[in-house]
Amino acid sequence: ADIAARHRAGQRIVVVSSGAIALGARRLGLAKGGRATLEDAQAAAAVGQIALSHVWAELLHAEGLTAAQMLVTLDDLEDRRRYLNAAATLDRLLSLGVVPVINENDSVATEEIRFGDNDRLAARIGQAALANGVILLSDIDGLYTANPGRDPDARFVPEVTRLDARIRAMADGGSASGMGSGGMISKLEGARIAMAAGAHLAIVSGKRDHPLAAFDADGRGTVFVAPKAASARKAWLAGRLTSKGRIHVDAGAATALAQGRSLLAAGAITVEGRFVRGDVIDIIGPGEALLARGLAEYDAADAARITGRRRDALEELLGYAPRAAMVHRDHLVML
């Protein structure tokens, strides 16, 4: 009913649904909610996904809405071309008045190549759908200064405008139910992805009747307020969960990046990983701080060759005319 009401109000809704593994595990009689082994989880997901899609189709049909199922993997949203394809599919479904129901394709995902929680998946899907907002329905009604189940002095945080170390320290790693895979840490990561894409994110209780209507009525939840929207490419970069390599930089380069400049070879210290030009790499500052993410202008071998060198020495080292930067500011996003 909540989804139907918002749809009738003219909102374009995408649902990111959990529960496929748990539902499949119950039908198969698997221990530990189907998560005892990767093989159990994949089998449970295969059974649960078809059952879950049927439930959503019936519920939405009863409200006069058409459901569509999309199963995605981490690779689908990390690879730029596949991400754009997924975004185009979402856009077409939404333009047709359909309610897409998304789930991670756990029947083929592995531990190494998966989201592992729906909080980050929801934020990435929101980014692909160009959403203005993302709502996470949780077993808790928002962010607290400490775990309210353990600390009676924990205070509720109604709004967050900046994800800094103080906010991250409030996160607790577990969900109350023990059945899900996302705790407050994953919700904060989802908030980071959404905010980088210019979308607000709210954490609200999913235990209340008509939780979306309840949130509209009393505003009980934590809202992460996004700054201005990033460009589509930079939003995709900020939302990525994997990278092909890392470039460590000195304090001077870190300052230059913070001022909106490109990463030059002179400010680089070391290069890690195997990557080619155009791959996504992380930029690491003093103290192992993750500063930025961007597209490499050189492959790993050439990047290592010019590390720490001034521009006037690069052509002789490379044997060809150097590019403007190791990572250009137009293809770089601060984290």
PDB file of C-alpha atoms in Angstrom, residues 110-314:
ATOM      1  CA  THR A 110      30.757 -15.467  -4.964  1.00  0.00           C
ATOM      2  CA  GLU A 111      32.106 -14.199  -1.656  1.00  0.00           C
ATOM      3  CA  GLU A 112      34.815 -12.276  -3.509  1.00  0.00           C
ATOM      4  CA  ILE A 113      32.516 -10.662  -6.084  1.00  0.00           C
ATOM      5  CA  ARG A 114      29.324  -9.620  -4.343  1.00  0.00           C
ATOM      6  CA  PHE A 115      27.743  -6.731  -2.486  1.00  0.00           C
ATOM      7  CA  GLY A 116      26.913  -8.927   0.492  1.00  0.00           C
ATOM      8  CA  ASP A 117      24.225  -6.558   1.758  1.00  0.00           C
ATOM      9  CA  ASN A 118      21.271  -4.685   0.317  1.00  0.00           C
ATOM     10  CA  ASP A 119      22.235  -1.329   1.821  1.00  0.00           C
ATOM     11  CA  ARG A 120      25.053  -0.682  -0.614  1.00  0.00           C
ATOM     12  CA  LEU A 121      23.124  -2.370  -3.411  1.00  0.00           C
ATOM     13  CA  ALA A 122      20.163  -0.044  -2.813  1.00  0.00           C
ATOM     14  CA  ALA A 123      22.425   3.000  -2.942  1.00  0.00           C
ATOM     15  CA  ARG A 124      24.046   1.833  -6.179  1.00  0.00           C
ATOM     16  CA  ILE A 125      20.654   1.106  -7.743  1.00  0.00           C
ATOM     17  CA  GLY A 126      19.439   4.513  -6.615  1.00  0.00           C
ATOM     18  CA  GLN A 127      22.448   6.026  -8.327  1.00  0.00           C
ATOM     19  CA  ALA A 128      21.751   4.096 -11.549  1.00  0.00           C
ATOM     20  CA  ALA A 129      18.086   5.142 -11.460  1.00  0.00           C
ATOM     21  CA  LEU A 130      19.044   8.810 -10.887  1.00  0.00           C
ATOM     22  CA  ALA A 131      16.989   8.726  -7.685  1.00  0.00           C
ATOM     23  CA  ASN A 132      16.553  11.790  -5.501  1.00  0.00           C
ATOM     24  CA  GLY A 133      16.306   9.661  -2.386  1.00  0.00           C
ATOM     25  CA  VAL A 134      16.939   6.191  -0.981  1.00  0.00           C
ATOM     26  CA  ILE A 135      15.048   4.755   2.004  1.00  0.00           C
ATOM     27  CA  LEU A 136      16.529   1.824   3.927  1.00  0.00           C
ATOM     28  CA  LEU A 137      13.983  -0.112   5.988  1.00  0.00           C
ATOM     29  CA  SER A 138      15.873  -1.506   8.956  1.00  0.00           C
ATOM     30  CA  ASP A 139      15.463  -3.378  12.224  1.00  0.00           C
ATOM     31  CA  ILE A 140      16.381  -0.085  13.932  1.00  0.00           C
ATOM     32  CA  ASP A 141      14.818   3.341  13.445  1.00  0.00           C
ATOM     33  CA  GLY A 142      18.006   5.188  12.580  1.00  0.00           C
ATOM     34  CA  LEU A 143      21.517   6.034  13.680  1.00  0.00           C
ATOM     35  CA  TYR A 144      22.387   6.346  17.368  1.00  0.00           C
ATOM     36  CA  THR A 145      25.540   7.647  19.029  1.00  0.00           C
ATOM     37  CA  ALA A 146      26.060   4.089  20.324  1.00  0.00           C
ATOM     38  CA  ASN A 147      24.272   0.753  20.143  1.00  0.00           C
ATOM     39  CA  PRO A 148      20.977   1.445  21.986  1.00  0.00           C
ATOM     40  CA  GLY A 149      20.666  -2.230  22.848  1.00  0.00           C
ATOM     41  CA  ARG A 150      23.842  -2.060  24.892  1.00  0.00           C
ATOM     42  CA  ASP A 151      24.188   1.571  25.943  1.00  0.00           C
ATOM     43  CA  PRO A 152      21.248   3.219  27.766  1.00  0.00           C
ATOM     44  CA  ASP A 153      22.816   6.639  27.142  1.00  0.00           C
ATOM     45  CA  ALA A 154      22.774   6.234  23.357  1.00  0.00           C
ATOM     46  CA  ARG A 155      21.223   9.265  21.647  1.00  0.00           C
ATOM     47  CA  PHE A 156      19.248   9.278  18.419  1.00  0.00           C
ATOM     48  CA  VAL A 157      20.767  11.170  15.456  1.00  0.00           C
ATOM     49  CA  PRO A 158      17.995  12.626  13.245  1.00  0.00           C
ATOM     50  CA  GLU A 159      20.186  14.191  10.544  1.00  0.00           C
ATOM     51  CA  VAL A 160      23.682  13.801   9.132  1.00  0.00           C
ATOM     52  CA  THR A 161      25.165  16.294   6.695  1.00  0.00           C
ATOM     53  CA  ARG A 162      28.715  14.971   6.675  1.00  0.00           C
ATOM     54  CA  LEU A 163      30.038  11.427   6.975  1.00  0.00           C
ATOM     55  CA  ASP A 164      33.122  12.050   9.084  1.00  0.00           C
ATOM     56  CA  ALA A 165      35.071   9.891  11.534  1.00  0.00           C
ATOM     57  CA  ARG A 166      32.748  10.862  14.392  1.00  0.00           C
ATOM     58  CA  ILE A 167      29.699   9.545  12.540  1.00  0.00           C
ATOM     59  CA  ARG A 168      31.492   6.392  11.411  1.00  0.00           C
ATOM     60  CA  ALA A 169      32.491   5.652  15.009  1.00  0.00           C
ATOM     61  CA  MET A 170      28.800   5.397  15.902  1.00  0.00           C
ATOM     62  CA  ALA A 171      28.269   2.417  13.599  1.00  0.00           C
ATOM     63  CA  ASP A 172      27.661  -1.026  14.997  1.00  0.00           C
ATOM     64  CA  GLY A 173      28.462  -4.096  12.937  1.00  0.00           C
ATOM     65  CA  GLY A 174      25.497  -6.356  13.610  1.00  0.00           C
ATOM     66  CA  SER A 175      21.810  -6.441  12.731  1.00  0.00           C
ATOM     67  CA  ALA A 176      19.387  -7.230  15.516  1.00  0.00           C
ATOM     68  CA  SER A 177      17.737 -10.113  13.674  1.00  0.00           C
ATOM     69  CA  GLY A 178      20.903 -12.080  12.956  1.00  0.00           C
ATOM     70  CA  MET A 179      19.396 -13.166   9.636  1.00  0.00           C
ATOM     71  CA  GLY A 180      20.489 -10.283   7.446  1.00  0.00           C
ATOM     72  CA  SER A 181      23.972  -9.394   6.266  1.00  0.00           C
ATOM     73  CA  GLY A 182      23.882  -5.629   6.751  1.00  0.00           C
ATOM     74  CA  GLY A 183      24.587  -3.717   9.951  1.00  0.00           C
ATOM     75  CA  MET A 184      24.984  -0.017  10.546  1.00  0.00           C
ATOM     76  CA  ILE A 185      28.435  -0.047   8.940  1.00  0.00           C
ATOM     77  CA  SER A 186      26.961  -1.135   5.608  1.00  0.00           C
ATOM     78  CA  LYS A 187      24.187   1.447   5.964  1.00  0.00           C
ATOM     79  CA  LEU A 188      26.741   4.217   6.391  1.00  0.00           C
ATOM     80  CA  GLU A 189      28.552   2.947   3.318  1.00  0.00           C
ATOM     81  CA  GLY A 190      25.242   3.029   1.469  1.00  0.00           C
ATOM     82  CA  ALA A 191      24.760   6.601   2.666  1.00  0.00           C
ATOM     83  CA  ARG A 192      28.209   7.530   1.367  1.00  0.00           C
ATOM     84  CA  ILE A 193      27.401   6.141  -2.081  1.00  0.00           C
ATOM     85  CA  ALA A 194      23.998   7.834  -2.214  1.00  0.00           C
ATOM     86  CA  MET A 195      25.299  11.201  -1.009  1.00  0.00           C
ATOM     87  CA  ALA A 196      28.109  11.123  -3.559  1.00  0.00           C
ATOM     88  CA  ALA A 197      25.457  10.714  -6.256  1.00  0.00           C
ATOM     89  CA  GLY A 198      23.442  13.646  -4.913  1.00  0.00           C
ATOM     90  CA  ALA A 199      20.693  11.493  -3.368  1.00  0.00           C
ATOM     91  CA  HIS A 200      19.462  11.848   0.209  1.00  0.00           C
ATOM     92  CA  LEU A 201      19.279   8.602   2.192  1.00  0.00           C
ATOM     93  CA  ALA A 202      17.046   7.775   5.154  1.00  0.00           C
ATOM     94  CA  ILE A 203      17.322   4.918   7.632  1.00  0.00           C
ATOM     95  CA  VAL A 204      13.890   4.154   9.093  1.00  0.00           C
ATOM     96  CA  SER A 205      12.258   1.300  10.948  1.00  0.00           C
ATOM     97  CA  GLY A 206      10.766  -1.414   8.781  1.00  0.00           C
ATOM     98  CA  LYS A 207       8.966  -2.942  11.755  1.00  0.00           C
ATOM     99  CA  ARG A 208       6.121  -0.422  11.859  1.00  0.00           C
ATOM    100  CA  ASP A 209       2.892  -0.892   9.912  1.00  0.00           C
ATOM    101  CA  HIS A 210       3.061   1.065   6.659  1.00  0.00           C
ATOM    102  CA  PRO A 211       6.629   2.221   7.377  1.00  0.00           C
ATOM    103  CA  LEU A 212       6.828   4.718   4.500  1.00  0.00           C
ATOM    104  CA  ALA A 213       3.574   6.396   5.497  1.00  0.00           C
ATOM    105  CA  ALA A 214       4.726   6.424   9.120  1.00  0.00           C
ATOM    106  CA  PHE A 215       7.988   8.079   8.105  1.00  0.00           C
ATOM    107  CA  ASP A 216       6.059  10.675   6.103  1.00  0.00           C
ATOM    108  CA  ALA A 217       3.856  11.339   9.135  1.00  0.00           C
ATOM    109  CA  ASP A 218       6.387  11.708  11.937  1.00  0.00           C
ATOM    110  CA  GLY A 219       9.781  11.869  10.222  1.00  0.00           C
ATOM    111  CA  ARG A 220      11.245   9.320  12.638  1.00  0.00           C
ATOM    112  CA  GLY A 221      14.481   8.186  11.048  1.00  0.00           C
ATOM    113  CA  THR A 222      17.973   9.381  10.273  1.00  0.00           C
ATOM    114  CA  VAL A 223      18.294  11.407   7.084  1.00  0.00           C
ATOM    115  CA  PHE A 224      21.677  11.729   5.408  1.00  0.00           C
ATOM    116  CA  VAL A 225      21.513  14.989   3.491  1.00  0.00           C
ATOM    117  CA  ALA A 226      23.306  14.990   0.146  1.00  0.00           C
ATOM    118  CA  PRO A 227      25.236  17.945  -1.219  1.00  0.00           C
ATOM    119  CA  LYS A 228      24.746  18.991  -4.828  1.00  0.00           C
ATOM    120  CA  ALA A 229      24.571  16.156  -7.333  1.00  0.00           C
ATOM    121  CA  ALA A 230      27.816  14.901  -8.832  1.00  0.00           C
ATOM    122  CA  SER A 231      28.304  14.267 -12.532  1.00  0.00           C
ATOM    123  CA  ALA A 232      27.141  10.840 -13.664  1.00  0.00           C
ATOM    124  CA  ARG A 233      30.703   9.595 -14.199  1.00  0.00           C
ATOM    125  CA  LYS A 234      31.932  10.871 -10.832  1.00  0.00           C
ATOM    126  CA  ALA A 235      28.905   9.412  -9.054  1.00  0.00           C
ATOM    127  CA  TRP A 236      29.684   6.026 -10.623  1.00  0.00           C
ATOM    128  CA  LEU A 237      33.324   6.309  -9.549  1.00  0.00           C
ATOM    129  CA  ALA A 238      32.399   7.198  -5.972  1.00  0.00           C
ATOM    130  CA  GLY A 239      29.953   4.308  -5.772  1.00  0.00           C
ATOM    131  CA  ARG A 240      32.348   1.618  -6.924  1.00  0.00           C
ATOM    132  CA  LEU A 241      33.344  -0.957  -4.328  1.00  0.00           C
ATOM    133  CA  THR A 242      36.414  -2.333  -6.126  1.00  0.00           C
ATOM    134  CA  SER A 243      39.491  -0.939  -7.833  1.00  0.00           C
ATOM    135  CA  LYS A 244      42.345  -2.398  -9.881  1.00  0.00           C
ATOM    136  CA  GLY A 245      45.220  -0.678  -8.096  1.00  0.00           C
ATOM    137  CA  ARG A 246      46.452   2.051  -5.787  1.00  0.00           C
ATOM    138  CA  ILE A 247      48.759   5.051  -6.056  1.00  0.00           C
ATOM    139  CA  HIS A 248      50.229   6.361  -2.813  1.00  0.00           C
ATOM    140  CA  VAL A 249      50.825  10.110  -2.755  1.00  0.00           C
ATOM    141  CA  ASP A 250      52.616  12.621  -0.551  1.00  0.00           C
ATOM    142  CA  ALA A 251      51.076  15.379   1.556  1.00  0.00           C
ATOM    143  CA  GLY A 252      51.564  17.980  -1.162  1.00  0.00           C
ATOM    144  CA  ALA A 253      49.655  15.909  -3.693  1.00  0.00           C
ATOM    145  CA  ALA A 254      46.924  15.249  -1.131  1.00  0.00           C
ATOM    146  CA  THR A 255      46.508  18.992  -0.638  1.00  0.00           C
ATOM    147  CA  ALA A 256      46.415  19.594  -4.394  1.00  0.00           C
ATOM    148  CA  LEU A 257      43.729  16.930  -4.843  1.00  0.00           C
ATOM    149  CA  ALA A 258      41.628  18.511  -2.095  1.00  0.00           C
ATOM    150  CA  GLN A 259      41.864  21.786  -4.025  1.00  0.00           C
ATOM    151  CA  GLY A 260      40.411  20.147  -7.129  1.00  0.00           C
ATOM    152  CA  ARG A 261      43.631  19.541  -9.046  1.00  0.00           C
ATOM    153  CA  SER A 262      44.805  16.494 -10.996  1.00  0.00           C
ATOM    154  CA  LEU A 263      47.273  13.932  -9.662  1.00  0.00           C
ATOM    155  CA  LEU A 264      50.710  14.592 -11.136  1.00  0.00           C
ATOM    156  CA  ALA A 265      53.590  12.129 -11.220  1.00  0.00           C
ATOM    157  CA  ALA A 266      55.744  14.331  -8.986  1.00  0.00           C
ATOM    158  CA  GLY A 267      53.370  13.786  -6.071  1.00  0.00           C
ATOM    159  CA  ALA A 268      53.197   9.998  -6.373  1.00  0.00           C
ATOM    160  CA  ILE A 269      55.255   7.770  -4.072  1.00  0.00           C
ATOM    161  CA  THR A 270      54.453   4.150  -4.959  1.00  0.00           C
ATOM    162  CA  VAL A 271      52.163   2.188  -7.281  1.00  0.00           C
ATOM    163  CA  GLU A 272      50.367  -1.059  -6.395  1.00  0.00           C
ATOM    164  CA  GLY A 273      48.319  -3.501  -8.450  1.00  0.00           C
ATOM    165  CA  ARG A 274      47.969  -4.450 -12.104  1.00  0.00           C
ATOM    166  CA  PHE A 275      45.956  -2.008 -14.154  1.00  0.00           C
ATOM    167  CA  VAL A 276      45.774  -0.498 -17.617  1.00  0.00           C
ATOM    168  CA  ARG A 277      44.837   2.958 -18.775  1.00  0.00           C
ATOM    169  CA  GLY A 278      41.162   3.617 -18.040  1.00  0.00           C
ATOM    170  CA  ASP A 279      40.949   1.252 -15.057  1.00  0.00           C
ATOM    171  CA  VAL A 280      39.619   2.530 -11.740  1.00  0.00           C
ATOM    172  CA  ILE A 281      42.334   3.047  -9.124  1.00  0.00           C
ATOM    173  CA  ASP A 282      42.415   4.367  -5.562  1.00  0.00           C
ATOM    174  CA  ILE A 283      44.599   7.263  -4.441  1.00  0.00           C
ATOM    175  CA  ILE A 284      46.041   6.770  -0.971  1.00  0.00           C
ATOM    176  CA  GLY A 285      47.377   9.633   1.122  1.00  0.00           C
ATOM    177  CA  PRO A 286      49.552   9.890   4.233  1.00  0.00           C
ATOM    178  CA  GLY A 287      48.503   7.503   6.981  1.00  0.00           C
ATOM    179  CA  GLU A 288      46.937   5.104   4.446  1.00  0.00           C
ATOM    180  CA  ALA A 289      43.916   7.398   4.091  1.00  0.00           C
ATOM    181  CA  LEU A 290      41.737   6.689   1.048  1.00  0.00           C
ATOM    182  CA  LEU A 291      41.623  10.135  -0.548  1.00  0.00           C
ATOM    183  CA  ALA A 292      40.131   9.672  -3.979  1.00  0.00           C
ATOM    184  CA  ARG A 293      39.221   7.295  -6.782  1.00  0.00           C
ATOM    185  CA  GLY A 294      39.747   7.869 -10.464  1.00  0.00           C
ATOM    186  CA  LEU A 295      40.590   6.545 -13.911  1.00  0.00           C
ATOM    187  CA  ALA A 296      44.251   5.755 -14.554  1.00  0.00           C
ATOM    188  CA  GLU A 297      45.910   7.679 -17.388  1.00  0.00           C
ATOM    189  CA  TYR A 298      48.802   5.167 -17.511  1.00  0.00           C
ATOM    190  CA  ASP A 299      49.135   1.430 -17.082  1.00  0.00           C
ATOM    191  CA  ALA A 300      50.748   0.189 -13.870  1.00  0.00           C
ATOM    192  CA  ALA A 301      54.221  -0.291 -15.365  1.00  0.00           C
ATOM    193  CA  ASP A 302      54.431   3.216 -16.820  1.00  0.00           C
ATOM    194  CA  ALA A 303      52.885   4.723 -13.704  1.00  0.00           C
ATOM    195  CA  ALA A 304      55.584   3.098 -11.571  1.00  0.00           C
ATOM    196  CA  ARG A 305      58.258   4.282 -14.005  1.00  0.00           C
ATOM    197  CA  ILE A 306      57.313   7.958 -13.644  1.00  0.00           C
ATOM    198  CA  THR A 307      56.445   7.975  -9.946  1.00  0.00           C
ATOM    199  CA  GLY A 308      58.006  10.948  -8.190  1.00  0.00           C
ATOM    200  CA  ARG A 309      59.346  12.474 -11.421  1.00  0.00           C
ATOM    201  CA  ARG A 310      58.785  15.980 -12.694  1.00  0.00           C
ATOM    202  CA  ARG A 311      56.962  16.482 -15.969  1.00  0.00           C
ATOM    203  CA  ASP A 312      60.059  17.571 -17.929  1.00  0.00           C
ATOM    204  CA  ALA A 313      61.631  14.128 -17.329  1.00  0.00           C
ATOM    205  CA  LEU A 314      58.629  12.013 -18.310  1.00  0.00           C
TER     206      LEU A 314
END
